[in-house]
Amino acid sequence: MEERGLDDRELHAWRSFFRMQEVLRGRIEQQLQAANGLSNADYTVLVALADDPAGRARLVELGRFLGWEKSRLHHQLTRMCKRGLVRRESAATRAMFVVLTPEGRDALEKAAPCHAAHVRRLTIDPLTDEQIDQLAEISTAILANLEADQQPSR
Amino acid sequence: MEERGLDDRELHAWRSFFRMQEVLRGRIEQQLQAANGLSNADYTVLVALADDPAGRARLVELGRFLGWEKSRLHHQLTRMCKRGLVRRESAATRAMFVVLTPEGRDALEKAAPCHAAHVRRLTIDPLTDEQIDQLAEISTAILANLEADQQPSR
DNA sequence: ACCGATGAGTTGATATATCAACCAGCTCGT
DNA sequence: ACGAGCTGGTTGATATATCAACTCATCGGT
């Protein structure tokens, strides 16, 4: 009576995947929040910035890298600015940068091992080595398809 | 320099999974919204309600079934009430129910095939039959672990 | 030089999710 | 009977995500 077009096997796969992803995301979020006062979005931005040796990135680049809408990024950054995790810097020529502040770097370094352990416990440990690779392959397959299918923009 | 504790293989699996899940969820949401004016949350609730022959469910039950916090469910339902998709009904004895309205059932029936097709296109089609089963197994493994690990509440 | 298009960035409105506090009624042990 | 604690439900505050509209440069062509 719903989701016709998927047979039982497919429907089951989809539903368990979706449920799993939902719960997992929630747990990760809570853990980061409780232990480090960071949202997952915060953490993601921090990690991305730390990729750069100077902890600096242009807004567009960052947005493209994260696959985020510009406005989402903007709001996120203003929140992070308010908390002193990053700082905006306007270059001479019509370009905006974000820089990791020392506090931001600190927060990241404190959170990282804890987060990693949590991710491991929740998603790596319950899987066999094979399954880990399968998950990676499945994910990239779906991702590739998503990127092909429509929306090259962003 | 981040997420120590995961080796490259694991990190790669985690990141592609996470990215995939993020993009996928966004697409599904957009599609449902654009084509049927429903959020994924709306849709989920509608499907859950339609499980019952009378399209009725007790709040607690529904919450438990969806794995949602009571307050999340509450807010969601008031939004859906406002749009006429469901109706609240208070039983005599301190128990709250939600009922699918005809409009709600309608919306669901209109959305379902379209949604199913979209899910299929985005997540089933790019995978082999084997991978579909693998995904189901992986998901249930992680889910089982999540449910074991802490939080029996909700 | 000008106009239109595009791209980066900003803003505000709205929808959604999460959290903590609260308000009944119920139940249970004393 | 009474108070402590539990459960189901509600509320409001806040954080986050999404969307549309807007500004302001820059660029290309004429």
mmCIF file of C-alpha atoms (C1' of nucleotides) in Angstrom:
data_model
loop_
_atom_site.group_PDB
_atom_site.id
_atom_site.type_symbol
_atom_site.label_atom_id
_atom_site.label_comp_id
_atom_site.label_asym_id
_atom_site.label_seq_id
_atom_site.Cartn_x
_atom_site.Cartn_y
_atom_site.Cartn_z
ATOM 1 C CA MET A 1 0.000 0.000 0.000
ATOM 2 C CA GLU A 2 3.017 2.215 -0.076
ATOM 3 C CA GLU A 3 6.278 2.261 -1.954
ATOM 4 C CA ARG A 4 5.007 0.084 -4.729
ATOM 5 C CA GLY A 5 7.645 -0.500 -7.256
ATOM 6 C CA LEU A 6 10.039 -1.892 -4.705
ATOM 7 C CA ASP A 7 9.786 -5.589 -4.057
ATOM 8 C CA ASP A 8 10.082 -6.948 -0.541
ATOM 9 C CA ARG A 9 13.790 -7.448 -0.720
ATOM 10 C CA GLU A 10 14.412 -3.948 -1.956
ATOM 11 C CA LEU A 11 11.962 -2.418 0.413
ATOM 12 C CA HIS A 12 13.564 -4.178 3.309
ATOM 13 C CA ALA A 13 17.014 -3.008 2.270
ATOM 14 C CA TRP A 14 15.824 0.547 1.858
ATOM 15 C CA ARG A 15 13.986 0.665 5.129
ATOM 16 C CA SER A 16 16.723 -0.794 7.233
ATOM 17 C CA PHE A 17 19.249 1.429 5.575
ATOM 18 C CA PHE A 18 17.164 4.479 6.134
ATOM 19 C CA ARG A 19 16.406 3.691 9.715
ATOM 20 C CA MET A 20 20.014 2.873 10.434
ATOM 21 C CA GLN A 21 21.253 6.056 8.904
ATOM 22 C CA GLU A 22 18.743 8.067 10.859
ATOM 23 C CA VAL A 23 19.566 6.590 14.220
ATOM 24 C CA LEU A 24 23.286 6.612 13.565
ATOM 25 C CA ARG A 25 23.294 10.242 12.573
ATOM 26 C CA GLY A 26 21.368 11.088 15.717
ATOM 27 C CA ARG A 27 23.779 9.263 17.957
ATOM 28 C CA ILE A 28 26.845 10.790 16.417
ATOM 29 C CA GLU A 29 25.303 14.210 16.755
ATOM 30 C CA GLN A 30 24.407 13.700 20.388
ATOM 31 C CA GLN A 31 27.770 12.326 21.269
ATOM 32 C CA LEU A 32 29.633 15.214 19.675
ATOM 33 C CA GLN A 33 27.319 17.681 21.294
ATOM 34 C CA ALA A 34 27.461 16.152 24.737
ATOM 35 C CA ALA A 35 31.175 15.473 24.820
ATOM 36 C CA ASN A 36 32.503 18.473 22.948
ATOM 37 C CA GLY A 37 29.741 20.973 22.472
ATOM 38 C CA LEU A 38 30.005 20.661 18.720
ATOM 39 C CA SER A 39 27.399 19.810 16.161
ATOM 40 C CA ASN A 40 28.360 17.429 13.450
ATOM 41 C CA ALA A 41 28.234 20.323 11.040
ATOM 42 C CA ASP A 42 30.672 22.255 13.200
ATOM 43 C CA TYR A 43 32.988 19.304 13.298
ATOM 44 C CA THR A 44 32.850 18.783 9.561
ATOM 45 C CA VAL A 45 33.768 22.388 8.916
ATOM 46 C CA LEU A 46 36.618 22.244 11.381
ATOM 47 C CA VAL A 47 38.011 19.121 9.760
ATOM 48 C CA ALA A 48 37.738 20.647 6.323
ATOM 49 C CA LEU A 49 39.532 23.781 7.413
ATOM 50 C CA ALA A 50 42.262 21.848 9.151
ATOM 51 C CA ASP A 51 43.031 20.261 5.805
ATOM 52 C CA ASP A 52 44.669 23.472 4.806
ATOM 53 C CA PRO A 53 48.051 24.077 6.427
ATOM 54 C CA ALA A 54 47.022 27.616 7.290
ATOM 55 C CA GLY A 55 43.551 26.544 8.380
ATOM 56 C CA ARG A 56 42.158 28.867 5.770
ATOM 57 C CA ALA A 57 39.720 28.415 2.938
ATOM 58 C CA ARG A 58 37.752 30.433 0.532
ATOM 59 C CA LEU A 59 34.027 30.259 1.043
ATOM 60 C CA VAL A 60 33.200 28.975 -2.394
ATOM 61 C CA GLU A 61 35.841 26.307 -2.205
ATOM 62 C CA LEU A 62 34.673 25.190 1.169
ATOM 63 C CA GLY A 63 31.097 25.113 0.028
ATOM 64 C CA ARG A 64 31.962 23.084 -3.009
ATOM 65 C CA PHE A 65 34.098 20.729 -0.977
ATOM 66 C CA LEU A 66 31.409 20.090 1.587
ATOM 67 C CA GLY A 67 28.676 20.025 -1.010
ATOM 68 C CA TRP A 68 26.731 22.623 0.937
ATOM 69 C CA GLU A 69 24.526 25.370 -0.313
ATOM 70 C CA LYS A 70 26.096 28.738 0.084
ATOM 71 C CA SER A 71 23.449 29.948 2.426
ATOM 72 C CA ARG A 72 23.740 26.924 4.635
ATOM 73 C CA LEU A 73 27.453 27.511 4.825
ATOM 74 C CA HIS A 74 26.968 31.166 5.554
ATOM 75 C CA HIS A 75 24.634 30.589 8.470
ATOM 76 C CA GLN A 76 26.811 27.842 9.807
ATOM 77 C CA LEU A 77 29.864 30.060 9.702
ATOM 78 C CA THR A 78 28.169 32.951 11.435
ATOM 79 C CA ARG A 79 27.209 30.606 14.217
ATOM 80 C CA MET A 80 30.743 29.341 14.432
ATOM 81 C CA CYS A 81 32.117 32.859 14.368
ATOM 82 C CA LYS A 82 29.928 33.800 17.285
ATOM 83 C CA ARG A 83 31.453 30.983 19.253
ATOM 84 C CA GLY A 84 34.967 31.919 18.234
ATOM 85 C CA LEU A 85 35.745 28.716 16.368
ATOM 86 C CA VAL A 86 36.517 30.460 13.096
ATOM 87 C CA ARG A 87 37.022 33.966 11.856
ATOM 88 C CA ARG A 88 35.973 35.565 8.597
ATOM 89 C CA GLU A 89 38.545 37.390 6.560
ATOM 90 C CA SER A 90 37.779 39.464 3.538
ATOM 91 C CA ALA A 91 40.518 39.539 0.996
ATOM 92 C CA ALA A 92 41.033 42.661 -1.075
ATOM 93 C CA THR A 93 39.332 41.315 -4.137
ATOM 94 C CA ARG A 94 35.768 40.273 -3.606
ATOM 95 C CA ALA A 95 36.627 37.011 -1.960
ATOM 96 C CA MET A 96 35.743 35.755 1.462
ATOM 97 C CA PHE A 97 37.832 33.479 3.583
ATOM 98 C CA VAL A 98 37.316 31.607 6.802
ATOM 99 C CA VAL A 99 40.171 30.878 9.112
ATOM 100 C CA LEU A 100 40.430 28.431 11.915
ATOM 101 C CA THR A 101 41.062 30.271 15.168
ATOM 102 C CA PRO A 102 43.318 28.739 17.798
ATOM 103 C CA GLU A 103 40.187 27.955 19.780
ATOM 104 C CA GLY A 104 38.755 26.230 16.749
ATOM 105 C CA ARG A 105 41.849 24.144 16.255
ATOM 106 C CA ASP A 106 41.793 23.319 19.908
ATOM 107 C CA ALA A 107 38.212 22.223 19.853
ATOM 108 C CA LEU A 108 38.914 20.022 16.878
ATOM 109 C CA GLU A 109 41.928 18.422 18.453
ATOM 110 C CA LYS A 110 40.046 17.710 21.626
ATOM 111 C CA ALA A 111 37.065 16.302 19.797
ATOM 112 C CA ALA A 112 38.822 14.239 17.151
ATOM 113 C CA PRO A 113 39.990 11.162 19.035
ATOM 114 C CA CYS A 114 36.769 10.951 20.953
ATOM 115 C CA HIS A 115 34.714 11.267 17.810
ATOM 116 C CA ALA A 116 36.825 8.749 15.957
ATOM 117 C CA ALA A 117 36.429 6.256 18.756
ATOM 118 C CA HIS A 118 32.723 6.757 18.706
ATOM 119 C CA VAL A 119 32.460 6.326 14.971
ATOM 120 C CA ARG A 120 34.503 3.188 15.233
ATOM 121 C CA ARG A 121 32.363 1.788 17.966
ATOM 122 C CA LEU A 122 29.120 2.502 16.183
ATOM 123 C CA THR A 123 29.903 1.716 12.591
ATOM 124 C CA ILE A 124 33.194 -0.082 12.181
ATOM 125 C CA ASP A 125 33.142 -2.547 15.033
ATOM 126 C CA PRO A 126 29.828 -4.190 14.218
ATOM 127 C CA LEU A 127 30.970 -4.919 10.677
ATOM 128 C CA THR A 128 33.345 -7.501 9.288
ATOM 129 C CA ASP A 129 36.311 -6.329 7.257
ATOM 130 C CA GLU A 130 34.510 -7.407 4.144
ATOM 131 C CA GLN A 131 31.449 -5.452 5.048
ATOM 132 C CA ILE A 132 33.463 -2.330 5.595
ATOM 133 C CA ASP A 133 34.723 -2.519 2.050
ATOM 134 C CA GLN A 134 31.294 -3.369 0.771
ATOM 135 C CA LEU A 135 29.886 -0.336 2.505
ATOM 136 C CA ALA A 136 32.514 1.855 0.894
ATOM 137 C CA GLU A 137 31.748 0.446 -2.526
ATOM 138 C CA ILE A 138 28.035 0.736 -2.113
ATOM 139 C CA SER A 139 28.395 4.296 -0.951
ATOM 140 C CA THR A 140 30.568 5.373 -3.818
ATOM 141 C CA ALA A 141 28.271 3.657 -6.285
ATOM 142 C CA ILE A 142 25.248 5.483 -4.987
ATOM 143 C CA LEU A 143 27.163 8.728 -4.744
ATOM 144 C CA ALA A 144 28.396 8.488 -8.295
ATOM 145 C CA ASN A 145 24.878 7.865 -9.440
ATOM 146 C CA LEU A 146 23.619 10.819 -7.443
ATOM 147 C CA GLU A 147 26.155 13.118 -8.941
ATOM 148 C CA ALA A 148 25.455 11.923 -12.446
ATOM 149 C CA ASP A 149 21.712 12.142 -12.044
ATOM 150 C CA GLN A 150 20.818 15.831 -12.244
ATOM 151 C CA GLN A 151 22.094 18.703 -10.182
ATOM 152 C CA PRO A 152 25.637 19.275 -11.297
ATOM 153 C CA SER A 153 25.043 22.726 -9.803
ATOM 154 C CA ARG A 154 25.581 23.844 -6.230
ATOM 155 C CA MET B 1 45.312 14.928 11.693
ATOM 156 C CA GLU B 2 41.721 14.166 12.403
ATOM 157 C CA GLU B 3 39.787 11.034 13.123
ATOM 158 C CA ARG B 4 42.796 9.189 14.383
ATOM 159 C CA GLY B 5 41.880 5.746 15.388
ATOM 160 C CA LEU B 6 40.456 4.921 11.996
ATOM 161 C CA ASP B 7 42.876 3.612 9.433
ATOM 162 C CA ASP B 8 42.665 4.749 5.842
ATOM 163 C CA ARG B 9 40.368 1.997 4.773
ATOM 164 C CA GLU B 10 37.972 2.607 7.589
ATOM 165 C CA LEU B 11 38.135 6.332 7.227
ATOM 166 C CA HIS B 12 37.405 6.068 3.559
ATOM 167 C CA ALA B 13 34.436 3.816 4.179
ATOM 168 C CA TRP B 14 33.098 6.123 6.845
ATOM 169 C CA ARG B 15 33.490 9.255 4.820
ATOM 170 C CA SER B 16 31.965 7.966 1.656
ATOM 171 C CA PHE B 17 29.126 6.463 3.597
ATOM 172 C CA PHE B 18 28.507 9.665 5.430
ATOM 173 C CA ARG B 19 28.651 11.804 2.368
ATOM 174 C CA MET B 20 26.424 9.481 0.440
ATOM 175 C CA GLN B 21 23.846 9.374 3.180
ATOM 176 C CA GLU B 22 23.860 13.140 3.410
ATOM 177 C CA VAL B 23 23.383 13.790 -0.277
ATOM 178 C CA LEU B 24 20.869 11.010 -0.668
ATOM 179 C CA ARG B 25 18.746 12.248 2.181
ATOM 180 C CA GLY B 26 18.800 15.725 0.699
ATOM 181 C CA ARG B 27 17.694 14.538 -2.696
ATOM 182 C CA ILE B 28 14.886 12.427 -1.379
ATOM 183 C CA GLU B 29 13.691 15.320 0.701
ATOM 184 C CA GLN B 30 13.765 17.732 -2.211
ATOM 185 C CA GLN B 31 12.020 15.363 -4.501
ATOM 186 C CA LEU B 32 9.210 14.668 -2.067
ATOM 187 C CA GLN B 33 8.864 18.341 -1.346
ATOM 188 C CA ALA B 34 8.894 19.452 -4.945
ATOM 189 C CA ALA B 35 6.632 16.747 -6.317
ATOM 190 C CA ASN B 36 4.211 16.310 -3.481
ATOM 191 C CA GLY B 37 4.694 19.088 -0.973
ATOM 192 C CA LEU B 38 5.635 16.598 1.711
ATOM 193 C CA SER B 39 8.698 16.403 3.867
ATOM 194 C CA ASN B 40 10.236 13.030 4.372
ATOM 195 C CA ALA B 41 9.036 13.180 7.959
ATOM 196 C CA ASP B 42 5.497 13.800 6.761
ATOM 197 C CA TYR B 43 5.723 10.878 4.416
ATOM 198 C CA THR B 44 7.086 8.583 7.079
ATOM 199 C CA VAL B 45 4.252 9.413 9.426
ATOM 200 C CA LEU B 46 1.680 8.897 6.712
ATOM 201 C CA VAL B 47 3.107 5.505 5.840
ATOM 202 C CA ALA B 48 3.168 4.490 9.466
ATOM 203 C CA LEU B 49 -0.431 5.496 9.964
ATOM 204 C CA ALA B 50 -1.560 3.759 6.820
ATOM 205 C CA ASP B 51 -0.269 0.534 8.331
ATOM 206 C CA ASP B 52 -3.270 0.523 10.576
ATOM 207 C CA PRO B 53 -6.502 -0.452 8.834
ATOM 208 C CA ALA B 54 -8.253 2.503 10.432
ATOM 209 C CA GLY B 55 -5.343 4.822 9.828
ATOM 210 C CA ARG B 56 -5.193 5.396 13.538
ATOM 211 C CA ALA B 57 -2.453 5.121 16.087
ATOM 212 C CA ARG B 58 -1.732 6.009 19.621
ATOM 213 C CA LEU B 59 0.926 8.662 20.038
ATOM 214 C CA VAL B 60 3.202 6.570 22.196
ATOM 215 C CA GLU B 61 2.992 3.648 19.853
ATOM 216 C CA LEU B 62 3.711 5.761 16.861
ATOM 217 C CA GLY B 63 6.629 7.397 18.575
ATOM 218 C CA ARG B 64 8.059 4.080 19.579
ATOM 219 C CA PHE B 65 7.546 2.690 16.125
ATOM 220 C CA LEU B 66 9.267 5.581 14.416
ATOM 221 C CA GLY B 67 11.932 5.846 17.071
ATOM 222 C CA TRP B 68 11.149 9.504 17.537
ATOM 223 C CA GLU B 69 11.263 11.608 20.615
ATOM 224 C CA LYS B 70 7.867 12.489 21.905
ATOM 225 C CA SER B 71 8.386 16.153 21.396
ATOM 226 C CA ARG B 72 9.566 15.719 17.863
ATOM 227 C CA LEU B 73 6.496 13.711 17.125
ATOM 228 C CA HIS B 74 4.282 16.263 18.785
ATOM 229 C CA HIS B 75 5.603 19.174 16.755
ATOM 230 C CA GLN B 76 5.490 17.150 13.592
ATOM 231 C CA LEU B 77 1.883 16.212 14.205
ATOM 232 C CA THR B 78 0.780 19.756 14.926
ATOM 233 C CA ARG B 79 2.317 20.816 11.640
ATOM 234 C CA MET B 80 0.537 17.998 9.867
ATOM 235 C CA CYS B 81 -2.722 18.825 11.603
ATOM 236 C CA LYS B 82 -2.474 22.379 10.414
ATOM 237 C CA ARG B 83 -2.244 21.115 6.875
ATOM 238 C CA GLY B 84 -5.115 18.727 7.333
ATOM 239 C CA LEU B 85 -3.125 15.558 6.762
ATOM 240 C CA VAL B 86 -3.994 14.062 10.113
ATOM 241 C CA ARG B 87 -6.328 14.755 12.989
ATOM 242 C CA ARG B 88 -5.797 14.365 16.694
ATOM 243 C CA GLU B 89 -8.328 12.438 18.724
ATOM 244 C CA SER B 90 -8.353 12.256 22.451
ATOM 245 C CA ALA B 91 -9.756 9.038 23.817
ATOM 246 C CA ALA B 92 -11.629 9.068 27.067
ATOM 247 C CA THR B 93 -8.795 7.734 29.098
ATOM 248 C CA ARG B 94 -5.745 9.888 29.018
ATOM 249 C CA ALA B 95 -4.586 8.644 25.642
ATOM 250 C CA MET B 96 -3.985 10.540 22.457
ATOM 251 C CA PHE B 97 -4.536 9.260 18.976
ATOM 252 C CA VAL B 98 -3.775 10.492 15.506
ATOM 253 C CA VAL B 99 -5.910 9.600 12.576
ATOM 254 C CA LEU B 100 -5.214 9.823 8.911
ATOM 255 C CA THR B 101 -7.659 12.204 7.259
ATOM 256 C CA PRO B 102 -8.957 11.473 3.770
ATOM 257 C CA GLU B 103 -6.668 14.255 2.553
ATOM 258 C CA GLY B 104 -3.772 12.567 4.270
ATOM 259 C CA ARG B 105 -4.528 9.238 2.713
ATOM 260 C CA ASP B 106 -4.863 10.952 -0.606
ATOM 261 C CA ALA B 107 -1.564 12.703 -0.317
ATOM 262 C CA LEU B 108 0.099 9.443 0.582
ATOM 263 C CA GLU B 109 -1.419 7.583 -2.314
ATOM 264 C CA LYS B 110 -0.390 10.269 -4.726
ATOM 265 C CA ALA B 111 3.125 10.450 -3.386
ATOM 266 C CA ALA B 112 3.861 6.781 -2.950
ATOM 267 C CA PRO B 113 4.546 5.557 -6.478
ATOM 268 C CA CYS B 114 6.515 8.628 -7.304
ATOM 269 C CA HIS B 115 8.580 8.333 -4.157
ATOM 270 C CA ALA B 116 9.159 4.646 -4.681
ATOM 271 C CA ALA B 117 10.363 5.267 -8.193
ATOM 272 C CA HIS B 118 12.718 7.887 -6.953
ATOM 273 C CA VAL B 119 14.116 5.707 -4.212
ATOM 274 C CA ARG B 120 14.609 2.967 -6.698
ATOM 275 C CA ARG B 121 16.381 5.207 -9.124
ATOM 276 C CA LEU B 122 18.682 6.667 -6.506
ATOM 277 C CA THR B 123 19.521 3.714 -4.358
ATOM 278 C CA ILE B 124 18.452 0.447 -5.894
ATOM 279 C CA ASP B 125 19.369 0.872 -9.514
ATOM 280 C CA PRO B 126 23.016 1.735 -9.000
ATOM 281 C CA LEU B 127 23.555 -1.400 -6.926
ATOM 282 C CA THR B 128 23.869 -5.015 -7.910
ATOM 283 C CA ASP B 129 21.495 -7.539 -6.398
ATOM 284 C CA GLU B 130 24.271 -8.686 -4.154
ATOM 285 C CA GLN B 131 24.963 -5.206 -2.961
ATOM 286 C CA ILE B 132 21.345 -4.633 -2.105
ATOM 287 C CA ASP B 133 21.454 -7.583 0.236
ATOM 288 C CA GLN B 134 24.783 -6.506 1.605
ATOM 289 C CA LEU B 135 23.389 -3.093 2.349
ATOM 290 C CA ALA B 136 20.484 -4.638 4.199
ATOM 291 C CA GLU B 137 22.798 -6.807 6.245
ATOM 292 C CA ILE B 138 25.167 -4.006 7.028
ATOM 293 C CA SER B 139 22.306 -1.794 8.069
ATOM 294 C CA THR B 140 20.757 -4.312 10.381
ATOM 295 C CA ALA B 141 24.141 -5.103 11.890
ATOM 296 C CA ILE B 142 24.803 -1.468 12.681
ATOM 297 C CA LEU B 143 21.255 -0.959 13.876
ATOM 298 C CA ALA B 144 21.406 -3.924 16.199
ATOM 299 C CA ASN B 145 24.623 -2.592 17.610
ATOM 300 C CA LEU B 146 23.103 0.838 18.068
ATOM 301 C CA GLU B 147 20.167 -0.533 19.925
ATOM 302 C CA ALA B 148 22.314 -2.664 22.148
ATOM 303 C CA ASP B 149 24.775 0.108 22.889
ATOM 304 C CA GLN B 150 23.068 2.418 25.374
ATOM 305 C CA GLN B 151 19.728 4.187 25.081
ATOM 306 C CA PRO B 152 17.155 1.489 25.438
ATOM 307 C CA SER B 153 14.890 4.453 26.227
ATOM 308 C CA ARG B 154 12.873 6.527 23.811
ATOM 309 C "C1'" DA C 1 31.245 52.805 -22.504
ATOM 310 C "C1'" DC C 2 27.139 50.195 -21.652
ATOM 311 C "C1'" DC C 3 24.063 46.418 -20.771
ATOM 312 C "C1'" DG C 4 22.897 41.782 -19.417
ATOM 313 C "C1'" DA C 5 24.453 37.600 -17.403
ATOM 314 C "C1'" DT C 6 26.789 35.238 -14.091
ATOM 315 C "C1'" DG C 7 28.866 34.246 -9.593
ATOM 316 C "C1'" DA C 8 29.916 35.129 -4.624
ATOM 317 C "C1'" DG C 9 28.073 36.494 -0.664
ATOM 318 C "C1'" DT C 10 24.333 38.048 2.349
ATOM 319 C "C1'" DT C 11 19.808 38.199 4.382
ATOM 320 C "C1'" DG C 12 15.303 36.835 6.213
ATOM 321 C "C1'" DA C 13 11.482 33.535 6.387
ATOM 322 C "C1'" DT C 14 10.180 29.239 7.245
ATOM 323 C "C1'" DA C 15 10.483 24.245 8.335
ATOM 324 C "C1'" DT C 16 12.486 21.018 11.052
ATOM 325 C "C1'" DA C 17 15.090 18.770 15.162
ATOM 326 C "C1'" DT C 18 16.622 18.788 19.833
ATOM 327 C "C1'" DC C 19 16.501 19.879 24.550
ATOM 328 C "C1'" DA C 20 14.744 20.932 28.972
ATOM 329 C "C1'" DA C 21 10.996 22.036 31.635
ATOM 330 C "C1'" DC C 22 6.563 21.404 32.782
ATOM 331 C "C1'" DC C 23 1.730 19.267 33.778
ATOM 332 C "C1'" DA C 24 -1.373 15.934 34.612
ATOM 333 C "C1'" DG C 25 -2.819 11.338 36.137
ATOM 334 C "C1'" DC C 26 -1.223 6.609 37.908
ATOM 335 C "C1'" DT C 27 1.011 3.496 40.763
ATOM 336 C "C1'" DC C 28 3.290 1.876 44.490
ATOM 337 C "C1'" DG C 29 5.138 1.402 49.072
ATOM 338 C "C1'" DT C 30 4.660 2.831 53.535
ATOM 339 C "C1'" DA D 1 -4.329 8.272 52.627
ATOM 340 C "C1'" DC D 2 -0.221 10.378 51.089
ATOM 341 C "C1'" DG D 3 3.916 11.617 48.752
ATOM 342 C "C1'" DA D 4 7.677 9.922 45.364
ATOM 343 C "C1'" DG D 5 8.291 8.541 41.064
ATOM 344 C "C1'" DC D 6 6.783 7.224 36.457
ATOM 345 C "C1'" DT D 7 4.493 7.816 31.928
ATOM 346 C "C1'" DG D 8 2.236 10.349 28.218
ATOM 347 C "C1'" DG D 9 1.665 14.539 26.513
ATOM 348 C "C1'" DT D 10 2.547 19.533 25.935
ATOM 349 C "C1'" DT D 11 5.197 23.751 25.496
ATOM 350 C "C1'" DG D 12 8.871 27.064 24.365
ATOM 351 C "C1'" DA D 13 13.670 28.020 23.285
ATOM 352 C "C1'" DT D 14 17.202 27.196 20.489
ATOM 353 C "C1'" DA D 15 19.904 25.129 16.703
ATOM 354 C "C1'" DT D 16 19.905 23.758 12.234
ATOM 355 C "C1'" DA D 17 18.465 23.317 7.121
ATOM 356 C "C1'" DT D 18 16.207 25.035 3.073
ATOM 357 C "C1'" DC D 19 14.454 28.404 0.018
ATOM 358 C "C1'" DA D 20 13.922 32.678 -2.356
ATOM 359 C "C1'" DA D 21 15.271 37.211 -2.890
ATOM 360 C "C1'" DC D 22 18.629 40.588 -2.941
ATOM 361 C "C1'" DT D 23 23.366 43.093 -3.507
ATOM 362 C "C1'" DC D 24 27.470 43.930 -5.682
ATOM 363 C "C1'" DA D 25 31.387 42.806 -8.675
ATOM 364 C "C1'" DT D 26 33.031 41.063 -12.688
ATOM 365 C "C1'" DC D 27 32.935 39.539 -17.446
ATOM 366 C "C1'" DG D 28 31.520 39.340 -22.489
ATOM 367 C "C1'" DG D 29 29.771 41.163 -26.216
ATOM 368 C "C1'" DT D 30 28.133 44.880 -28.856
#
